[in-house]
GROMACS .gro file of C-alpha atoms in nm:
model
  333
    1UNK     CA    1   0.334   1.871  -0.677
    2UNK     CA    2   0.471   1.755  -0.354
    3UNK     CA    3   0.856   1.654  -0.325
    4UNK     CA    4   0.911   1.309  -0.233
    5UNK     CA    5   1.284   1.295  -0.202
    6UNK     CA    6   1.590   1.541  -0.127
    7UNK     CA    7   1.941   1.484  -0.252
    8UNK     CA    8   2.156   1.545  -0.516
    9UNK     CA    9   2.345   1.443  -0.830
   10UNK     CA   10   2.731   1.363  -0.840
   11UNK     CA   11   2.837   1.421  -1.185
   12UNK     CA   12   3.222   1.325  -1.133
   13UNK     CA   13   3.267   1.640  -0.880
   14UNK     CA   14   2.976   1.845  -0.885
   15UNK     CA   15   2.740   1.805  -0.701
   16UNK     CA   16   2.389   1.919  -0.786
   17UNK     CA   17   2.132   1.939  -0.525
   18UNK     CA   18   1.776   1.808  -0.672
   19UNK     CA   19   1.453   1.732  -0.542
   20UNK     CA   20   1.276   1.444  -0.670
   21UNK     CA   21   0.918   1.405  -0.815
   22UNK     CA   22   0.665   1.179  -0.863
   23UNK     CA   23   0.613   1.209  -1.311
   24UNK     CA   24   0.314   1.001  -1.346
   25UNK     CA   25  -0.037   0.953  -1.147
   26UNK     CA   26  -0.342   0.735  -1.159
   27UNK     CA   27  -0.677   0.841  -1.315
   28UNK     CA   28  -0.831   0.524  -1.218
   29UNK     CA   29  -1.167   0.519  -1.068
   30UNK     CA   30  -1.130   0.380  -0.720
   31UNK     CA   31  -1.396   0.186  -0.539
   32UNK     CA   32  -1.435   0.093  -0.168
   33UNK     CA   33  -1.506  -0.272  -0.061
   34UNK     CA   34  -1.896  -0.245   0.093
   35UNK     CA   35  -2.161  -0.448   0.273
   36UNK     CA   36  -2.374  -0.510   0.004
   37UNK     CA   37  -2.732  -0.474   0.223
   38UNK     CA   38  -2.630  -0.141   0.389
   39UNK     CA   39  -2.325   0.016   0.222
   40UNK     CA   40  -2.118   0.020   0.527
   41UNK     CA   41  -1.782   0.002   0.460
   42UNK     CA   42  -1.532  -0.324   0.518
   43UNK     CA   43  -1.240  -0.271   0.692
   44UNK     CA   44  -0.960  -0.534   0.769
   45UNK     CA   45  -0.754  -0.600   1.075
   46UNK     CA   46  -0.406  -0.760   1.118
   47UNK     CA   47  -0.426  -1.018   1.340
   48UNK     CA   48  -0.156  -1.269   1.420
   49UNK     CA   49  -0.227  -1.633   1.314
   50UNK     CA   50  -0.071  -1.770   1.606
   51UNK     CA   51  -0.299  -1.652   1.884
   52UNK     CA   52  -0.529  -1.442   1.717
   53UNK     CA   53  -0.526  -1.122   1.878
   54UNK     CA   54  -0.539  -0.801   1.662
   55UNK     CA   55  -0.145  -0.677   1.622
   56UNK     CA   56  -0.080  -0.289   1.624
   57UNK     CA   57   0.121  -0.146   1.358
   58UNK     CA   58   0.403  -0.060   1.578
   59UNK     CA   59   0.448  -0.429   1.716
   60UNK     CA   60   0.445  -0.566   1.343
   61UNK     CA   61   0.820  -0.653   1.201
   62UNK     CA   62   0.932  -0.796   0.880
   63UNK     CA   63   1.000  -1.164   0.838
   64UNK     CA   64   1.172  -1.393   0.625
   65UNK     CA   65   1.121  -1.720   0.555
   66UNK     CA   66   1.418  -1.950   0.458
   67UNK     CA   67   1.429  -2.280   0.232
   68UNK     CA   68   1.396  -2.469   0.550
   69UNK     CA   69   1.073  -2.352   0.682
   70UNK     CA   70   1.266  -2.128   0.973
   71UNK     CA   71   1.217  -1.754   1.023
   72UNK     CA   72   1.425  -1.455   1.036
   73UNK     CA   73   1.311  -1.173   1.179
   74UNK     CA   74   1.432  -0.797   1.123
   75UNK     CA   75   1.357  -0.487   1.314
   76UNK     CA   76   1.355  -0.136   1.186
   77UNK     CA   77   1.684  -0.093   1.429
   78UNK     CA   78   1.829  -0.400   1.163
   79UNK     CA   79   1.770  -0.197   0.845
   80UNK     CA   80   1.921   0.095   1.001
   81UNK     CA   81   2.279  -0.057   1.027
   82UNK     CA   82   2.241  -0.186   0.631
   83UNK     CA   83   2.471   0.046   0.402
   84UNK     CA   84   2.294   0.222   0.166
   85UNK     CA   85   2.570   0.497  -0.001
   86UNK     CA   86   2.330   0.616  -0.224
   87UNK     CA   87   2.071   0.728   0.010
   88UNK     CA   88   2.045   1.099  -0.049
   89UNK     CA   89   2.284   1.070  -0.363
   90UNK     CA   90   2.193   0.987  -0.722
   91UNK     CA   91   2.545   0.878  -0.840
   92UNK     CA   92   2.628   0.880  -1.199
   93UNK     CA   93   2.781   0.580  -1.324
   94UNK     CA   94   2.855   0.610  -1.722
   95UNK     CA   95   2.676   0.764  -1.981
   96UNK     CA   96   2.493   0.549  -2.246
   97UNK     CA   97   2.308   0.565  -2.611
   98UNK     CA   98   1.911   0.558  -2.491
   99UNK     CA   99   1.882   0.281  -2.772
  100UNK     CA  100   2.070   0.059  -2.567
  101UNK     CA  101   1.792  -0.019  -2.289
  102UNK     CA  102   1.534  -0.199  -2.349
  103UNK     CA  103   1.220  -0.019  -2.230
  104UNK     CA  104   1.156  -0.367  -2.039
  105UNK     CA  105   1.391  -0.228  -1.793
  106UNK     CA  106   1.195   0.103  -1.679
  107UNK     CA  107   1.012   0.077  -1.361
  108UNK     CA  108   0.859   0.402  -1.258
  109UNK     CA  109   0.923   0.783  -1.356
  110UNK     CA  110   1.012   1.129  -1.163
  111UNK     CA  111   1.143   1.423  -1.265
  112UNK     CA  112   1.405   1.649  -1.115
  113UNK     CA  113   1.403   2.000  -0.999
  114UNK     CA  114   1.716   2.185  -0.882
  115UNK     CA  115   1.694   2.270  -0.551
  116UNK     CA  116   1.783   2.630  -0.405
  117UNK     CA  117   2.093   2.772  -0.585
  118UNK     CA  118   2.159   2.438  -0.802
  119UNK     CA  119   2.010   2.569  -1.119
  120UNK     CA  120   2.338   2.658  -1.293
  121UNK     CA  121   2.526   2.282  -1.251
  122UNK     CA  122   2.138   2.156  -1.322
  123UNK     CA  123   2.133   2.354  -1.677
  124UNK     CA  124   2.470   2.243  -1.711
  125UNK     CA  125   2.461   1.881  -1.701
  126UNK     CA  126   2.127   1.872  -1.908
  127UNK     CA  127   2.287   2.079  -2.192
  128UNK     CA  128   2.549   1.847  -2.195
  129UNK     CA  129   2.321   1.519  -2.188
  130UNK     CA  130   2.139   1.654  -2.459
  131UNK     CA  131   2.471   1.816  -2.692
  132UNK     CA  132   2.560   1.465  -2.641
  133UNK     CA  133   2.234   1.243  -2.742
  134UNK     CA  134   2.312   1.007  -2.426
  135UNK     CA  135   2.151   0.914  -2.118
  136UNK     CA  136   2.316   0.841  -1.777
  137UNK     CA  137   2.312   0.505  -1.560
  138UNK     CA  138   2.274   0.610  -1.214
  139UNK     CA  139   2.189   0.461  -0.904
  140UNK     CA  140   1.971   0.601  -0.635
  141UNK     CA  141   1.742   0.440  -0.306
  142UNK     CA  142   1.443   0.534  -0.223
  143UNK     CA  143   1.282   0.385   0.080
  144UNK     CA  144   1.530   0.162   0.170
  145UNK     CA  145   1.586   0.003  -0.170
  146UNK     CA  146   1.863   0.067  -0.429
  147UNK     CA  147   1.788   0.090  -0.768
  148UNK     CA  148   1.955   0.156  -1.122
  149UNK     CA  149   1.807   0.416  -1.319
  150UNK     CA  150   1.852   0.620  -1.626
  151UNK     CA  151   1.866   1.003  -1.629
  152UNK     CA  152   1.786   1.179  -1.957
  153UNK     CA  153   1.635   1.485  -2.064
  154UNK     CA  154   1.243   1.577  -2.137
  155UNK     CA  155   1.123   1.926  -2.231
  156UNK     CA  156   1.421   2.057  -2.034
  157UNK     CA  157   1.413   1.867  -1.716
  158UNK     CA  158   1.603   1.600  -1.617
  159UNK     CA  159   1.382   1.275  -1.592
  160UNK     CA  160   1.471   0.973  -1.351
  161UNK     CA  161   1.368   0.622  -1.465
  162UNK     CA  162   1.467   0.360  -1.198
  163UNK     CA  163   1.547   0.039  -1.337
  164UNK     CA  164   1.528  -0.319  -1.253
  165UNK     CA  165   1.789  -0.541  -1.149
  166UNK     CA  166   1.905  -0.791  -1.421
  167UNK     CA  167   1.799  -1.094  -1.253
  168UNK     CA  168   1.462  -0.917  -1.174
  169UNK     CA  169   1.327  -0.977  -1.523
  170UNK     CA  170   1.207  -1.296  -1.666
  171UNK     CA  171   1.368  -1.524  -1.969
  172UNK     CA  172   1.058  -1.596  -2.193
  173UNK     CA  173   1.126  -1.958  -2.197
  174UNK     CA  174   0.794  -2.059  -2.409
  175UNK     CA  175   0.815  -2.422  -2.631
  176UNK     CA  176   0.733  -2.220  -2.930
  177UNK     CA  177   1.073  -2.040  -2.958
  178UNK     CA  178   1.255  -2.386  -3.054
  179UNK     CA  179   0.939  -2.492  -3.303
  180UNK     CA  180   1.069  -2.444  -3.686
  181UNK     CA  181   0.759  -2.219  -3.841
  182UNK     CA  182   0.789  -2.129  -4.170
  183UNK     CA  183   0.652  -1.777  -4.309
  184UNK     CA  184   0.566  -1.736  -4.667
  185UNK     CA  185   0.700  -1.438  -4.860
  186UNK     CA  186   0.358  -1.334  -4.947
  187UNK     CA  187   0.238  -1.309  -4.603
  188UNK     CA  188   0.488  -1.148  -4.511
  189UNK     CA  189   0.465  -0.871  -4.769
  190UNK     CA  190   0.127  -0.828  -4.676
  191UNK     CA  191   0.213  -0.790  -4.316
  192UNK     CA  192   0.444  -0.505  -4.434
  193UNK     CA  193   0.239  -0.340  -4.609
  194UNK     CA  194  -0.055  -0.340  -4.355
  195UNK     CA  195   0.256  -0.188  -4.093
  196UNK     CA  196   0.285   0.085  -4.332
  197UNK     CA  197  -0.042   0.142  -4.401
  198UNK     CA  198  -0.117   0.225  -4.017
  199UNK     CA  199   0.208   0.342  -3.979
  200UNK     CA  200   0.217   0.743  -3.840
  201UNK     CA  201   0.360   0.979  -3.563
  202UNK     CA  202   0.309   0.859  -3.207
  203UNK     CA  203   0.074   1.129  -3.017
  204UNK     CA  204  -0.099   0.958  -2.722
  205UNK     CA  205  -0.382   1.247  -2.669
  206UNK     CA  206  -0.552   1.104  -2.988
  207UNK     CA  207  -0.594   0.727  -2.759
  208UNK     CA  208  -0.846   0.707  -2.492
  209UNK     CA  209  -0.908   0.540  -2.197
  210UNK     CA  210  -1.284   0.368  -2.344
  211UNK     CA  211  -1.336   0.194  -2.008
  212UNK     CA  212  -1.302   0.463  -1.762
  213UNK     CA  213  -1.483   0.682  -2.017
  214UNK     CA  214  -1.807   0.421  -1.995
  215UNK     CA  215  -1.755   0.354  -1.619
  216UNK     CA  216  -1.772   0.768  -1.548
  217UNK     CA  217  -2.085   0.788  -1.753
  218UNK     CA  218  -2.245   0.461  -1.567
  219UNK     CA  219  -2.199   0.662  -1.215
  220UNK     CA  220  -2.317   0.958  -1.410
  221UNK     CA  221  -2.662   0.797  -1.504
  222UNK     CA  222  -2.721   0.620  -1.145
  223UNK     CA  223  -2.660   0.968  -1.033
  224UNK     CA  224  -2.921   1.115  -1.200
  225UNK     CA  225  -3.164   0.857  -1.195
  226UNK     CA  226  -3.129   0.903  -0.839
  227UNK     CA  227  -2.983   0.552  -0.768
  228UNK     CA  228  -2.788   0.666  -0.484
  229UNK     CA  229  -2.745   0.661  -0.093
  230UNK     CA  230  -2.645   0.827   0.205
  231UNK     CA  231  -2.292   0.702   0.291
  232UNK     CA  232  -2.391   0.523   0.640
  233UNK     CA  233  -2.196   0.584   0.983
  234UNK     CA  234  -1.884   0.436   1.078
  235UNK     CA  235  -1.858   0.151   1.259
  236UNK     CA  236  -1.639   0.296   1.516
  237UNK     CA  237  -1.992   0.545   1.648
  238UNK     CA  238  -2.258   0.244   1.573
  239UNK     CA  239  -2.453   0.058   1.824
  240UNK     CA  240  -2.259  -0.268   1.654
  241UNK     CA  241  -1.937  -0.164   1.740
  242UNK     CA  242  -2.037  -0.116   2.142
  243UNK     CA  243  -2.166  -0.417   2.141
  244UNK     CA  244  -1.856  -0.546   2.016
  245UNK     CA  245  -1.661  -0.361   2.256
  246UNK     CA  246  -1.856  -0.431   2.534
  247UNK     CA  247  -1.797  -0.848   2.401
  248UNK     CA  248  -1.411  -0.754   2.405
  249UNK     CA  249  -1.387  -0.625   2.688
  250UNK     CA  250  -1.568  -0.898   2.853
  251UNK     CA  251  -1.353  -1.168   2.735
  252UNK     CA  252  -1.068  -0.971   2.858
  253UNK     CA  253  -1.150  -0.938   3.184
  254UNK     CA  254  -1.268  -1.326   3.204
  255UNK     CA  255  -0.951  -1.429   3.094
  256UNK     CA  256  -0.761  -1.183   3.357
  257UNK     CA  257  -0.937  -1.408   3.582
  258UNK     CA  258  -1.179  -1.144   3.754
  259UNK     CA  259  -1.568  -1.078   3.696
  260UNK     CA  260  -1.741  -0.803   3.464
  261UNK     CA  261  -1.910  -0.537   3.675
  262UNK     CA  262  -2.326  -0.635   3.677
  263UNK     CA  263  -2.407  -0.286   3.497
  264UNK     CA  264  -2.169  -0.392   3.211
  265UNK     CA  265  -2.348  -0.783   3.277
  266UNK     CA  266  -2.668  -0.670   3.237
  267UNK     CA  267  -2.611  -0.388   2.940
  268UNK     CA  268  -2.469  -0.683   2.729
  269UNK     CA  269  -2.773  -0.874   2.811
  270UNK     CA  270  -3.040  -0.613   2.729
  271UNK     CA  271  -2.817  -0.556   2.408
  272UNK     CA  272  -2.827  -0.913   2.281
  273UNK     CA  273  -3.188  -0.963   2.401
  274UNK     CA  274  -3.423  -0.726   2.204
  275UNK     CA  275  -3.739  -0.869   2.350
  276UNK     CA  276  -3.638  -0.812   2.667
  277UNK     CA  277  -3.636  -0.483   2.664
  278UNK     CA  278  -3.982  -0.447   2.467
  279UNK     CA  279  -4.187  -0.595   2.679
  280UNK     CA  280  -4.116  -0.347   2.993
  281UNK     CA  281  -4.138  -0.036   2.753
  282UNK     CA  282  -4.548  -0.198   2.684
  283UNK     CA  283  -4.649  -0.195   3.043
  284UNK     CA  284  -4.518   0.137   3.072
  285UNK     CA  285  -4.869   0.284   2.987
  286UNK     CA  286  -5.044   0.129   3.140
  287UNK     CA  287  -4.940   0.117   3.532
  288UNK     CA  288  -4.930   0.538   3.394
  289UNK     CA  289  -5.318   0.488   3.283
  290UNK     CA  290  -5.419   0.322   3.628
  291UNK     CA  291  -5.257   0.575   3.807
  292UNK     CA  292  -5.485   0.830   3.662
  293UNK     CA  293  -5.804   0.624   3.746
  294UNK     CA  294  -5.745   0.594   4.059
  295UNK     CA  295  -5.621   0.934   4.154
  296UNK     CA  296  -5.972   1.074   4.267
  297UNK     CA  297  -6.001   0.784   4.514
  298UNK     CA  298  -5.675   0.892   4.652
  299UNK     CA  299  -5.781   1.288   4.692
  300UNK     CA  300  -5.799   1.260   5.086
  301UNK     CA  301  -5.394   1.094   5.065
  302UNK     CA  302  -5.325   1.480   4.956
  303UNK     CA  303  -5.372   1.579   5.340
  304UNK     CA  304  -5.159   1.348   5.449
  305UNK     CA  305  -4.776   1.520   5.439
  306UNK     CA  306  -4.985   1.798   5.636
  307UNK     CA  307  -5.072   1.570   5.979
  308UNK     CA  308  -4.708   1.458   5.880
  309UNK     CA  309  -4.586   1.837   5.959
  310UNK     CA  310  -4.835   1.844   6.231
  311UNK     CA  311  -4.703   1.488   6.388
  312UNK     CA  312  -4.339   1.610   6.353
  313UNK     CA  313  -4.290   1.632   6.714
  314UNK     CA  314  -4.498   1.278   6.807
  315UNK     CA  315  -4.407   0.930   6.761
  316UNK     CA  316  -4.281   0.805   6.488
  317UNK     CA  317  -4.569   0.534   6.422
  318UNK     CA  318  -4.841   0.780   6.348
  319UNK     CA  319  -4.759   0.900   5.997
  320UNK     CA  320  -4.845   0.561   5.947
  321UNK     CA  321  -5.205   0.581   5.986
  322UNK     CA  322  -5.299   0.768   5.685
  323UNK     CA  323  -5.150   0.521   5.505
  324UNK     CA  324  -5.415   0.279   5.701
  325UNK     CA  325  -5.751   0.434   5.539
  326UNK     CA  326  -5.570   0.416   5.201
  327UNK     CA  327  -5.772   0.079   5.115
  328UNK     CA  328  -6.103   0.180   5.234
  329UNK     CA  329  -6.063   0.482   5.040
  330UNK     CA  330  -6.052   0.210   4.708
  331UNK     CA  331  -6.352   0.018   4.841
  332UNK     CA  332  -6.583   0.290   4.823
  333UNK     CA  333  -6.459   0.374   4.472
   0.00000   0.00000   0.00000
């Protein structure tokens, strides 16, 4: 496992230096968002709904939004100057029975490992948690946002569940609660007795996850019944993205007021225009074919850069003449 946070614990003086991990993972089975025809993968951008131009990650800032439509904007400068004390400190508030919080109240787990010489206070304060049957209210932040959270003891290490806020959980306010319903005593035995029935000792290894169980053995089978595909090429090296680029790039430089080069011009055009460039690639072979007929006609054209070697020293009009008895060398042919 890979730390996540450094600090430590103040226990009224000591201070224990812990490092903080994550105590719980997914086992989900994660899917990517594809293009159904071709399995290329679909990616999002941020762009700005105001002018619509695709906003880097650096030049994005938080915003908020007050009752009367107007906007506040903070910087990462403006959530450096907010106090937060407990920053690299989990602080121990009081020390509570576990029965008294509502499980309601847990958010997410870590556990705590004592961090270079630390172990002693570390053993210390969980022998003492645990000689005591009580858990601790602390309060700790972790990136950038205070929490409470409870510290207690599991298979001797300290465990860290943050808490929510009080006003951050809901009142169920449903019409039912203020409805009179009456329950019979016989029902109610029977209810009992059906809790006792099923009643036993909690071991979550004999539950299973059914659904990721028949989802595992679903890619299994289109696995080996060979129902699967090369993962195609990115975007970012595909002839679609160029001519995106190329599009981009375009527009920019229209808009900067000046001209696209012609190459770049007439790239985009052979790009959107497949036909285009077919038709040129057909007569290809052919002008090659005629060529080749009529290369015994032009046998005697073979002498010619000789006299040109010969003429060097004449005027410059007589290589010319060869050229003349090029055509009556195709009439005879």
């Amino acid at each position: 496992m890979r730390s996540i946070w450094r600090g430590a614990v103040s226990f009224g003086l000591v201070s224990i230096a812990v490092k903080l991990y994550s105590a719980t993972e997914d086992h989900d089975i994660r899917f990517h968002q594809v293009h159904k025809t071709d399995g290329g993968r679909v990616k999002y951008q941020r762009v700005c709904s105001v002018d619509g131009e695709t906003v880097e990650f650096n030049d994005i800032a938080k915003g908020y939004e007050l009752p009367d439509g107007q906007l506040v904007v903070l910087t990462d400068e403006d959530f450096d100057e907010l106090p937060l004390v407990t920053t690299r400190e989990i602080e121990v508030l009081q020390f509570v029975d576990q029965a008294q919080i509502d499980p309601i109240h847990f958010e997410k787990t870590y556990y705590l490992e004592p961090d270079g010489v630390a172990t002693r206070p570390y053993v210390l304060l969980r022998t003492a948690l645990e000689n005591a049957g009580q858990v601790a209210i602390t309060k700790i932040a972790i990136r950038q946002r205070e929490s409470l959270a409870a510290l207690r003891v599991l298979d001797g290490v300290l465990v860290l569940h943050t808490m929510r806020w009080p006003d951050e959980i809901r009142r169920p306010g449903f019409a039912f609660l203020d409805d009179e319903v009456t329950v019979r005593p016989q029902e109610l035995a029977m209810a009992e007795s059906l809790i006792s029935t099923m009643a036993g000792d909690f071991d979550p290894t004999a539950f299973t996850d059914d659904y990721r169980a028949a989802m595992q053995a679903l890619l299994e089978a289109k696995q080996t019944g060979g129902e699967v595909q090369a993962a195609p090429e990115t975007a970012d090296t595909g002839g679609g993205a160029v001519v995106d680029l190329m599009s981009a790039l375009r527009r920019s430089v229209e808009r900067a007021g000046g001209t696209a080069p012609k190459a770049a011009a007439d790239e985009a055009a052979d790009d959107s225009d497949d036909d285009a460039t077919a038709k040129p690639a057909k007569r290809a072979p052919a002008k090659k074919a005629a060529a080749k007929k009529a290369a015994p006609a032009k046998a005697p054209a073979k002498r010619a850069p000789a006299k040109k070697a010969a003429a060097a020293t004449g005027p410059a009009e007589e290589p010319a003449k060869p050229a003349k008895r090029a055509p009556r060398a195709r009439k005879t042919a």
